[in-house]
């Protein structure tokens, strides 16, 4: 179960929303990808994950909510 993380869709520090409707369970590697800012590390993860365009769109939606750039 250590491979899965609970992620706030709208970051808690911005919304103070800890409700279930603001939470999503995602794989720990995807969670890292949502929060990473280092472009080299992002690229390395993207190469290892080989996400489809639809999966990347979902990651980018979460990244934007966290005020991170799309990848």
JSON list of N, CA and C in Angstrom, two decimals:
[
{"chain": "A", "resi": 1, "resn": "UNK", "atom": "N", "xyz": [0.82, -1.20, 0.00]},
{"chain": "A", "resi": 1, "resn": "UNK", "atom": "CA", "xyz": [0.00, 0.00, 0.00]},
{"chain": "A", "resi": 1, "resn": "UNK", "atom": "C", "xyz": [0.86, 1.27, 0.00]},
{"chain": "A", "resi": 2, "resn": "UNK", "atom": "N", "xyz": [2.16, 1.12, 0.17]},
{"chain": "A", "resi": 2, "resn": "UNK", "atom": "CA", "xyz": [3.05, 2.29, 0.20]},
{"chain": "A", "resi": 2, "resn": "UNK", "atom": "C", "xyz": [3.23, 2.92, -1.17]},
{"chain": "A", "resi": 3, "resn": "UNK", "atom": "N", "xyz": [2.76, 2.25, -2.20]},
{"chain": "A", "resi": 3, "resn": "UNK", "atom": "CA", "xyz": [2.90, 2.76, -3.56]},
{"chain": "A", "resi": 3, "resn": "UNK", "atom": "C", "xyz": [1.83, 3.80, -3.89]},
{"chain": "A", "resi": 4, "resn": "UNK", "atom": "N", "xyz": [0.83, 3.94, -3.05]},
{"chain": "A", "resi": 4, "resn": "UNK", "atom": "CA", "xyz": [-0.31, 4.82, -3.33]},
{"chain": "A", "resi": 4, "resn": "UNK", "atom": "C", "xyz": [-0.34, 5.98, -2.35]},
{"chain": "A", "resi": 5, "resn": "UNK", "atom": "N", "xyz": [-0.61, 7.16, -2.87]},
{"chain": "A", "resi": 5, "resn": "UNK", "atom": "CA", "xyz": [-0.69, 8.37, -2.05]},
{"chain": "A", "resi": 5, "resn": "UNK", "atom": "C", "xyz": [-2.04, 9.03, -2.20]},
{"chain": "A", "resi": 6, "resn": "UNK", "atom": "N", "xyz": [-2.46, 9.70, -1.16]},
{"chain": "A", "resi": 6, "resn": "UNK", "atom": "CA", "xyz": [-3.68, 10.49, -1.19]},
{"chain": "A", "resi": 6, "resn": "UNK", "atom": "C", "xyz": [-3.27, 11.93, -1.51]},
{"chain": "A", "resi": 7, "resn": "UNK", "atom": "N", "xyz": [-3.81, 12.48, -2.57]},
{"chain": "A", "resi": 7, "resn": "UNK", "atom": "CA", "xyz": [-3.42, 13.82, -3.05]},
{"chain": "A", "resi": 7, "resn": "UNK", "atom": "C", "xyz": [-4.61, 14.76, -2.97]},
{"chain": "A", "resi": 8, "resn": "UNK", "atom": "N", "xyz": [-4.37, 15.97, -2.46]},
{"chain": "A", "resi": 8, "resn": "UNK", "atom": "CA", "xyz": [-5.41, 17.00, -2.44]},
{"chain": "A", "resi": 8, "resn": "UNK", "atom": "C", "xyz": [-5.53, 17.58, -3.85]},
{"chain": "A", "resi": 9, "resn": "UNK", "atom": "N", "xyz": [-6.71, 17.50, -4.43]},
{"chain": "A", "resi": 9, "resn": "UNK", "atom": "CA", "xyz": [-6.94, 18.03, -5.78]},
{"chain": "A", "resi": 9, "resn": "UNK", "atom": "C", "xyz": [-6.69, 19.53, -5.79]},
{"chain": "A", "resi": 10, "resn": "UNK", "atom": "N", "xyz": [-7.32, 20.23, -4.86]},
{"chain": "A", "resi": 10, "resn": "UNK", "atom": "CA", "xyz": [-7.03, 21.64, -4.62]},
{"chain": "A", "resi": 10, "resn": "UNK", "atom": "C", "xyz": [-6.12, 21.67, -3.40]},
{"chain": "A", "resi": 11, "resn": "UNK", "atom": "N", "xyz": [-4.89, 22.15, -3.55]},
{"chain": "A", "resi": 11, "resn": "UNK", "atom": "CA", "xyz": [-3.92, 22.07, -2.46]},
{"chain": "A", "resi": 11, "resn": "UNK", "atom": "C", "xyz": [-4.48, 22.57, -1.13]},
{"chain": "A", "resi": 12, "resn": "UNK", "atom": "N", "xyz": [-4.21, 21.80, -0.09]},
{"chain": "A", "resi": 12, "resn": "UNK", "atom": "CA", "xyz": [-4.73, 22.13, 1.23]},
{"chain": "A", "resi": 12, "resn": "UNK", "atom": "C", "xyz": [-4.27, 23.51, 1.68]},
{"chain": "A", "resi": 13, "resn": "UNK", "atom": "N", "xyz": [-3.02, 23.86, 1.42]},
{"chain": "A", "resi": 13, "resn": "UNK", "atom": "CA", "xyz": [-2.51, 25.16, 1.88]},
{"chain": "A", "resi": 13, "resn": "UNK", "atom": "C", "xyz": [-3.23, 26.33, 1.21]},
{"chain": "A", "resi": 14, "resn": "UNK", "atom": "N", "xyz": [-3.88, 26.08, 0.08]},
{"chain": "A", "resi": 14, "resn": "UNK", "atom": "CA", "xyz": [-4.65, 27.14, -0.59]},
{"chain": "A", "resi": 14, "resn": "UNK", "atom": "C", "xyz": [-6.13, 27.09, -0.23]},
{"chain": "A", "resi": 15, "resn": "UNK", "atom": "N", "xyz": [-6.66, 25.89, -0.09]},
{"chain": "A", "resi": 15, "resn": "UNK", "atom": "CA", "xyz": [-8.11, 25.74, 0.08]},
{"chain": "A", "resi": 15, "resn": "UNK", "atom": "C", "xyz": [-8.56, 25.42, 1.50]},
{"chain": "A", "resi": 16, "resn": "UNK", "atom": "N", "xyz": [-7.68, 24.86, 2.30]},
{"chain": "A", "resi": 16, "resn": "UNK", "atom": "CA", "xyz": [-8.02, 24.36, 3.65]},
{"chain": "A", "resi": 16, "resn": "UNK", "atom": "C", "xyz": [-9.14, 23.33, 3.58]},
{"chain": "A", "resi": 17, "resn": "UNK", "atom": "N", "xyz": [-9.26, 22.68, 2.43]},
{"chain": "A", "resi": 17, "resn": "UNK", "atom": "CA", "xyz": [-10.30, 21.68, 2.20]},
{"chain": "A", "resi": 17, "resn": "UNK", "atom": "C", "xyz": [-9.71, 20.28, 2.34]},
{"chain": "A", "resi": 18, "resn": "UNK", "atom": "N", "xyz": [-10.10, 19.61, 3.41]},
{"chain": "A", "resi": 18, "resn": "UNK", "atom": "CA", "xyz": [-9.61, 18.26, 3.68]},
{"chain": "A", "resi": 18, "resn": "UNK", "atom": "C", "xyz": [-10.71, 17.23, 3.48]},
{"chain": "A", "resi": 19, "resn": "UNK", "atom": "N", "xyz": [-11.74, 17.60, 2.75]},
{"chain": "A", "resi": 19, "resn": "UNK", "atom": "CA", "xyz": [-12.88, 16.70, 2.54]},
{"chain": "A", "resi": 19, "resn": "UNK", "atom": "C", "xyz": [-12.53, 15.61, 1.53]},
{"chain": "A", "resi": 20, "resn": "UNK", "atom": "N", "xyz": [-13.28, 14.52, 1.59]},
{"chain": "A", "resi": 20, "resn": "UNK", "atom": "CA", "xyz": [-13.06, 13.41, 0.66]},
{"chain": "A", "resi": 20, "resn": "UNK", "atom": "C", "xyz": [-13.22, 13.85, -0.80]},
{"chain": "A", "resi": 21, "resn": "UNK", "atom": "N", "xyz": [-14.09, 14.78, -1.05]},
{"chain": "A", "resi": 21, "resn": "UNK", "atom": "CA", "xyz": [-14.31, 15.23, -2.43]},
{"chain": "A", "resi": 21, "resn": "UNK", "atom": "C", "xyz": [-13.10, 15.98, -3.00]},
{"chain": "A", "resi": 22, "resn": "UNK", "atom": "N", "xyz": [-12.18, 16.38, -2.13]},
{"chain": "A", "resi": 22, "resn": "UNK", "atom": "CA", "xyz": [-10.98, 17.07, -2.57]},
{"chain": "A", "resi": 22, "resn": "UNK", "atom": "C", "xyz": [-9.76, 16.14, -2.58]},
{"chain": "A", "resi": 23, "resn": "UNK", "atom": "N", "xyz": [-9.99, 14.86, -2.46]},
{"chain": "A", "resi": 23, "resn": "UNK", "atom": "CA", "xyz": [-8.89, 13.90, -2.40]},
{"chain": "A", "resi": 23, "resn": "UNK", "atom": "C", "xyz": [-8.98, 12.91, -3.55]},
{"chain": "A", "resi": 24, "resn": "UNK", "atom": "N", "xyz": [-7.81, 12.50, -4.02]},
{"chain": "A", "resi": 24, "resn": "UNK", "atom": "CA", "xyz": [-7.73, 11.46, -5.05]},
{"chain": "A", "resi": 24, "resn": "UNK", "atom": "C", "xyz": [-6.54, 10.57, -4.68]},
{"chain": "A", "resi": 25, "resn": "UNK", "atom": "N", "xyz": [-6.69, 9.27, -4.92]},
{"chain": "A", "resi": 25, "resn": "UNK", "atom": "CA", "xyz": [-5.60, 8.33, -4.66]},
{"chain": "A", "resi": 25, "resn": "UNK", "atom": "C", "xyz": [-4.84, 8.13, -5.96]},
{"chain": "A", "resi": 26, "resn": "UNK", "atom": "N", "xyz": [-3.53, 8.39, -5.90]},
{"chain": "A", "resi": 26, "resn": "UNK", "atom": "CA", "xyz": [-2.69, 8.25, -7.10]},
{"chain": "A", "resi": 26, "resn": "UNK", "atom": "C", "xyz": [-1.40, 7.51, -6.73]},
{"chain": "A", "resi": 27, "resn": "UNK", "atom": "N", "xyz": [-0.77, 6.94, -7.73]},
{"chain": "A", "resi": 27, "resn": "UNK", "atom": "CA", "xyz": [0.49, 6.22, -7.52]},
{"chain": "A", "resi": 27, "resn": "UNK", "atom": "C", "xyz": [1.56, 7.22, -7.06]},
{"chain": "A", "resi": 28, "resn": "UNK", "atom": "N", "xyz": [2.47, 6.75, -6.21]},
{"chain": "A", "resi": 28, "resn": "UNK", "atom": "CA", "xyz": [3.47, 7.66, -5.64]},
{"chain": "A", "resi": 28, "resn": "UNK", "atom": "C", "xyz": [4.33, 8.33, -6.70]},
{"chain": "A", "resi": 29, "resn": "UNK", "atom": "N", "xyz": [4.63, 7.64, -7.79]},
{"chain": "A", "resi": 29, "resn": "UNK", "atom": "CA", "xyz": [5.44, 8.24, -8.85]},
{"chain": "A", "resi": 29, "resn": "UNK", "atom": "C", "xyz": [4.68, 9.35, -9.56]},
{"chain": "A", "resi": 30, "resn": "UNK", "atom": "N", "xyz": [3.40, 9.15, -9.77]},
{"chain": "A", "resi": 30, "resn": "UNK", "atom": "CA", "xyz": [2.56, 10.21, -10.37]},
{"chain": "A", "resi": 30, "resn": "UNK", "atom": "C", "xyz": [2.47, 11.38, -9.40]},
{"chain": "A", "resi": 31, "resn": "UNK", "atom": "N", "xyz": [2.38, 11.09, -8.12]},
{"chain": "A", "resi": 31, "resn": "UNK", "atom": "CA", "xyz": [2.32, 12.15, -7.11]},
{"chain": "A", "resi": 31, "resn": "UNK", "atom": "C", "xyz": [3.59, 13.00, -7.17]},
{"chain": "A", "resi": 32, "resn": "UNK", "atom": "N", "xyz": [4.73, 12.34, -7.32]},
{"chain": "A", "resi": 32, "resn": "UNK", "atom": "CA", "xyz": [5.99, 13.08, -7.47]},
{"chain": "A", "resi": 32, "resn": "UNK", "atom": "C", "xyz": [5.93, 13.97, -8.71]},
{"chain": "A", "resi": 33, "resn": "UNK", "atom": "N", "xyz": [5.43, 13.41, -9.79]},
{"chain": "A", "resi": 33, "resn": "UNK", "atom": "CA", "xyz": [5.34, 14.14, -11.06]},
{"chain": "A", "resi": 33, "resn": "UNK", "atom": "C", "xyz": [4.43, 15.36, -10.94]},
{"chain": "A", "resi": 34, "resn": "UNK", "atom": "N", "xyz": [3.37, 15.25, -10.18]},
{"chain": "A", "resi": 34, "resn": "UNK", "atom": "CA", "xyz": [2.45, 16.37, -9.98]},
{"chain": "A", "resi": 34, "resn": "UNK", "atom": "C", "xyz": [3.16, 17.53, -9.28]},
{"chain": "A", "resi": 35, "resn": "UNK", "atom": "N", "xyz": [4.05, 17.22, -8.33]},
{"chain": "A", "resi": 35, "resn": "UNK", "atom": "CA", "xyz": [4.67, 18.27, -7.51]},
{"chain": "A", "resi": 35, "resn": "UNK", "atom": "C", "xyz": [6.06, 18.71, -7.96]},
{"chain": "A", "resi": 36, "resn": "UNK", "atom": "N", "xyz": [6.71, 17.93, -8.81]},
{"chain": "A", "resi": 36, "resn": "UNK", "atom": "CA", "xyz": [8.08, 18.27, -9.23]},
{"chain": "A", "resi": 36, "resn": "UNK", "atom": "C", "xyz": [8.13, 19.58, -10.01]},
{"chain": "A", "resi": 37, "resn": "UNK", "atom": "N", "xyz": [9.23, 20.31, -9.80]},
{"chain": "A", "resi": 37, "resn": "UNK", "atom": "CA", "xyz": [9.48, 21.55, -10.55]},
{"chain": "A", "resi": 37, "resn": "UNK", "atom": "C", "xyz": [10.76, 21.42, -11.39]},
{"chain": "A", "resi": 38, "resn": "UNK", "atom": "N", "xyz": [11.64, 20.52, -11.01]},
{"chain": "A", "resi": 38, "resn": "UNK", "atom": "CA", "xyz": [12.92, 20.31, -11.69]},
{"chain": "A", "resi": 38, "resn": "UNK", "atom": "C", "xyz": [12.67, 19.64, -13.05]},
{"chain": "A", "resi": 39, "resn": "UNK", "atom": "N", "xyz": [12.97, 20.36, -14.12]},
{"chain": "A", "resi": 39, "resn": "UNK", "atom": "CA", "xyz": [12.66, 19.88, -15.48]},
{"chain": "A", "resi": 39, "resn": "UNK", "atom": "C", "xyz": [13.42, 18.60, -15.83]},
{"chain": "A", "resi": 40, "resn": "UNK", "atom": "N", "xyz": [14.64, 18.45, -15.34]},
{"chain": "A", "resi": 40, "resn": "UNK", "atom": "CA", "xyz": [15.42, 17.25, -15.62]},
{"chain": "A", "resi": 40, "resn": "UNK", "atom": "C", "xyz": [14.77, 16.03, -14.97]},
{"chain": "A", "resi": 41, "resn": "UNK", "atom": "N", "xyz": [14.34, 16.19, -13.72]},
{"chain": "A", "resi": 41, "resn": "UNK", "atom": "CA", "xyz": [13.68, 15.08, -13.02]},
{"chain": "A", "resi": 41, "resn": "UNK", "atom": "C", "xyz": [12.33, 14.76, -13.64]},
{"chain": "A", "resi": 42, "resn": "UNK", "atom": "N", "xyz": [11.62, 15.80, -14.05]},
{"chain": "A", "resi": 42, "resn": "UNK", "atom": "CA", "xyz": [10.32, 15.60, -14.73]},
{"chain": "A", "resi": 42, "resn": "UNK", "atom": "C", "xyz": [10.53, 14.79, -16.00]},
{"chain": "A", "resi": 43, "resn": "UNK", "atom": "N", "xyz": [11.50, 15.17, -16.80]},
{"chain": "A", "resi": 43, "resn": "UNK", "atom": "CA", "xyz": [11.77, 14.48, -18.06]},
{"chain": "A", "resi": 43, "resn": "UNK", "atom": "C", "xyz": [12.16, 13.03, -17.82]},
{"chain": "A", "resi": 44, "resn": "UNK", "atom": "N", "xyz": [12.97, 12.78, -16.79]},
{"chain": "A", "resi": 44, "resn": "UNK", "atom": "CA", "xyz": [13.38, 11.41, -16.47]},
{"chain": "A", "resi": 44, "resn": "UNK", "atom": "C", "xyz": [12.16, 10.56, -16.09]},
{"chain": "A", "resi": 45, "resn": "UNK", "atom": "N", "xyz": [11.27, 11.12, -15.28]},
{"chain": "A", "resi": 45, "resn": "UNK", "atom": "CA", "xyz": [10.07, 10.38, -14.90]},
{"chain": "A", "resi": 45, "resn": "UNK", "atom": "C", "xyz": [9.17, 10.13, -16.11]},
{"chain": "A", "resi": 46, "resn": "UNK", "atom": "N", "xyz": [9.01, 11.14, -16.95]},
{"chain": "A", "resi": 46, "resn": "UNK", "atom": "CA", "xyz": [8.18, 10.98, -18.14]},
{"chain": "A", "resi": 46, "resn": "UNK", "atom": "C", "xyz": [8.71, 9.87, -19.05]},
{"chain": "A", "resi": 47, "resn": "UNK", "atom": "N", "xyz": [10.02, 9.81, -19.20]},
{"chain": "A", "resi": 47, "resn": "UNK", "atom": "CA", "xyz": [10.61, 8.77, -20.05]},
{"chain": "A", "resi": 47, "resn": "UNK", "atom": "C", "xyz": [10.39, 7.39, -19.46]},
{"chain": "A", "resi": 48, "resn": "UNK", "atom": "N", "xyz": [10.47, 7.27, -18.14]},
{"chain": "A", "resi": 48, "resn": "UNK", "atom": "CA", "xyz": [10.30, 5.95, -17.52]},
{"chain": "A", "resi": 48, "resn": "UNK", "atom": "C", "xyz": [8.83, 5.53, -17.47]},
{"chain": "A", "resi": 49, "resn": "UNK", "atom": "N", "xyz": [7.92, 6.49, -17.34]},
{"chain": "A", "resi": 49, "resn": "UNK", "atom": "CA", "xyz": [6.50, 6.16, -17.22]},
{"chain": "A", "resi": 49, "resn": "UNK", "atom": "C", "xyz": [5.82, 5.90, -18.56]},
{"chain": "A", "resi": 50, "resn": "UNK", "atom": "N", "xyz": [6.28, 6.58, -19.60]},
{"chain": "A", "resi": 50, "resn": "UNK", "atom": "CA", "xyz": [5.68, 6.44, -20.94]},
{"chain": "A", "resi": 50, "resn": "UNK", "atom": "C", "xyz": [4.15, 6.64, -20.90]},
{"chain": "A", "resi": 51, "resn": "UNK", "atom": "N", "xyz": [3.74, 7.79, -20.38]},
{"chain": "A", "resi": 51, "resn": "UNK", "atom": "CA", "xyz": [2.32, 8.11, -20.25]},
{"chain": "A", "resi": 51, "resn": "UNK", "atom": "C", "xyz": [1.68, 8.36, -21.61]},
{"chain": "A", "resi": 52, "resn": "UNK", "atom": "N", "xyz": [0.43, 8.00, -21.74]},
{"chain": "A", "resi": 52, "resn": "UNK", "atom": "CA", "xyz": [-0.33, 8.34, -22.94]},
{"chain": "A", "resi": 52, "resn": "UNK", "atom": "C", "xyz": [-0.68, 9.83, -22.87]},
{"chain": "A", "resi": 53, "resn": "UNK", "atom": "N", "xyz": [-1.15, 10.37, -23.96]},
{"chain": "A", "resi": 53, "resn": "UNK", "atom": "CA", "xyz": [-1.53, 11.79, -23.96]},
{"chain": "A", "resi": 53, "resn": "UNK", "atom": "C", "xyz": [-2.68, 12.04, -22.98]},
{"chain": "A", "resi": 54, "resn": "UNK", "atom": "N", "xyz": [-3.59, 11.11, -22.87]},
{"chain": "A", "resi": 54, "resn": "UNK", "atom": "CA", "xyz": [-4.71, 11.26, -21.92]},
{"chain": "A", "resi": 54, "resn": "UNK", "atom": "C", "xyz": [-4.21, 11.24, -20.47]},
{"chain": "A", "resi": 55, "resn": "UNK", "atom": "N", "xyz": [-3.26, 10.38, -20.17]},
{"chain": "A", "resi": 55, "resn": "UNK", "atom": "CA", "xyz": [-2.69, 10.33, -18.83]},
{"chain": "A", "resi": 55, "resn": "UNK", "atom": "C", "xyz": [-1.95, 11.62, -18.51]},
{"chain": "A", "resi": 56, "resn": "UNK", "atom": "N", "xyz": [-1.21, 12.14, -19.50]},
{"chain": "A", "resi": 56, "resn": "UNK", "atom": "CA", "xyz": [-0.50, 13.42, -19.31]},
{"chain": "A", "resi": 56, "resn": "UNK", "atom": "C", "xyz": [-1.49, 14.56, -19.05]},
{"chain": "A", "resi": 57, "resn": "UNK", "atom": "N", "xyz": [-2.61, 14.55, -19.74]},
{"chain": "A", "resi": 57, "resn": "UNK", "atom": "CA", "xyz": [-3.64, 15.57, -19.52]},
{"chain": "A", "resi": 57, "resn": "UNK", "atom": "C", "xyz": [-4.12, 15.54, -18.08]},
{"chain": "A", "resi": 58, "resn": "UNK", "atom": "N", "xyz": [-4.34, 14.35, -17.55]},
{"chain": "A", "resi": 58, "resn": "UNK", "atom": "CA", "xyz": [-4.80, 14.21, -16.17]},
{"chain": "A", "resi": 58, "resn": "UNK", "atom": "C", "xyz": [-3.75, 14.71, -15.18]},
{"chain": "A", "resi": 59, "resn": "UNK", "atom": "N", "xyz": [-2.49, 14.37, -15.44]},
{"chain": "A", "resi": 59, "resn": "UNK", "atom": "CA", "xyz": [-1.40, 14.85, -14.59]},
{"chain": "A", "resi": 59, "resn": "UNK", "atom": "C", "xyz": [-1.34, 16.37, -14.65]},
{"chain": "A", "resi": 60, "resn": "UNK", "atom": "N", "xyz": [-1.46, 16.93, -15.85]},
{"chain": "A", "resi": 60, "resn": "UNK", "atom": "CA", "xyz": [-1.38, 18.38, -16.01]},
{"chain": "A", "resi": 60, "resn": "UNK", "atom": "C", "xyz": [-2.53, 19.11, -15.32]},
{"chain": "A", "resi": 61, "resn": "UNK", "atom": "N", "xyz": [-3.71, 18.51, -15.28]},
{"chain": "A", "resi": 61, "resn": "UNK", "atom": "CA", "xyz": [-4.82, 19.12, -14.54]},
{"chain": "A", "resi": 61, "resn": "UNK", "atom": "C", "xyz": [-4.47, 19.24, -13.06]},
{"chain": "A", "resi": 62, "resn": "UNK", "atom": "N", "xyz": [-3.86, 18.19, -12.52]},
{"chain": "A", "resi": 62, "resn": "UNK", "atom": "CA", "xyz": [-3.45, 18.22, -11.11]},
{"chain": "A", "resi": 62, "resn": "UNK", "atom": "C", "xyz": [-2.30, 19.21, -10.91]},
{"chain": "A", "resi": 63, "resn": "UNK", "atom": "N", "xyz": [-1.36, 19.25, -11.86]},
{"chain": "A", "resi": 63, "resn": "UNK", "atom": "CA", "xyz": [-0.24, 20.18, -11.76]},
{"chain": "A", "resi": 63, "resn": "UNK", "atom": "C", "xyz": [-0.72, 21.63, -11.76]},
{"chain": "A", "resi": 64, "resn": "UNK", "atom": "N", "xyz": [-1.67, 21.94, -12.61]},
{"chain": "A", "resi": 64, "resn": "UNK", "atom": "CA", "xyz": [-2.20, 23.31, -12.67]},
{"chain": "A", "resi": 64, "resn": "UNK", "atom": "C", "xyz": [-2.88, 23.70, -11.37]},
{"chain": "A", "resi": 65, "resn": "UNK", "atom": "N", "xyz": [-3.61, 22.77, -10.78]},
{"chain": "A", "resi": 65, "resn": "UNK", "atom": "CA", "xyz": [-4.26, 23.05, -9.49]},
{"chain": "A", "resi": 65, "resn": "UNK", "atom": "C", "xyz": [-3.23, 23.34, -8.40]},
{"chain": "A", "resi": 66, "resn": "UNK", "atom": "N", "xyz": [-2.04, 22.75, -8.55]},
{"chain": "A", "resi": 66, "resn": "UNK", "atom": "CA", "xyz": [-0.95, 22.97, -7.60]},
{"chain": "A", "resi": 66, "resn": "UNK", "atom": "C", "xyz": [-0.09, 24.18, -7.99]},
{"chain": "A", "resi": 67, "resn": "UNK", "atom": "N", "xyz": [-0.53, 24.89, -8.99]},
{"chain": "A", "resi": 67, "resn": "UNK", "atom": "CA", "xyz": [0.17, 26.07, -9.50]},
{"chain": "A", "resi": 67, "resn": "UNK", "atom": "C", "xyz": [1.54, 25.73, -10.09]},
{"chain": "A", "resi": 68, "resn": "UNK", "atom": "N", "xyz": [1.62, 24.55, -10.70]},
{"chain": "A", "resi": 68, "resn": "UNK", "atom": "CA", "xyz": [2.84, 24.13, -11.41]},
{"chain": "A", "resi": 68, "resn": "UNK", "atom": "C", "xyz": [2.58, 24.21, -12.91]},
{"chain": "A", "resi": 69, "resn": "UNK", "atom": "N", "xyz": [3.67, 24.34, -13.67]},
{"chain": "A", "resi": 69, "resn": "UNK", "atom": "CA", "xyz": [3.55, 24.40, -15.13]},
{"chain": "A", "resi": 69, "resn": "UNK", "atom": "C", "xyz": [3.11, 23.06, -15.69]},
{"chain": "A", "resi": 70, "resn": "UNK", "atom": "N", "xyz": [2.45, 23.10, -16.84]},
{"chain": "A", "resi": 70, "resn": "UNK", "atom": "CA", "xyz": [2.11, 21.84, -17.49]},
{"chain": "A", "resi": 70, "resn": "UNK", "atom": "C", "xyz": [3.37, 21.22, -18.07]},
{"chain": "A", "resi": 71, "resn": "UNK", "atom": "N", "xyz": [3.31, 19.91, -18.29]},
{"chain": "A", "resi": 71, "resn": "UNK", "atom": "CA", "xyz": [4.48, 19.20, -18.82]},
{"chain": "A", "resi": 71, "resn": "UNK", "atom": "C", "xyz": [4.15, 18.60, -20.17]}
]
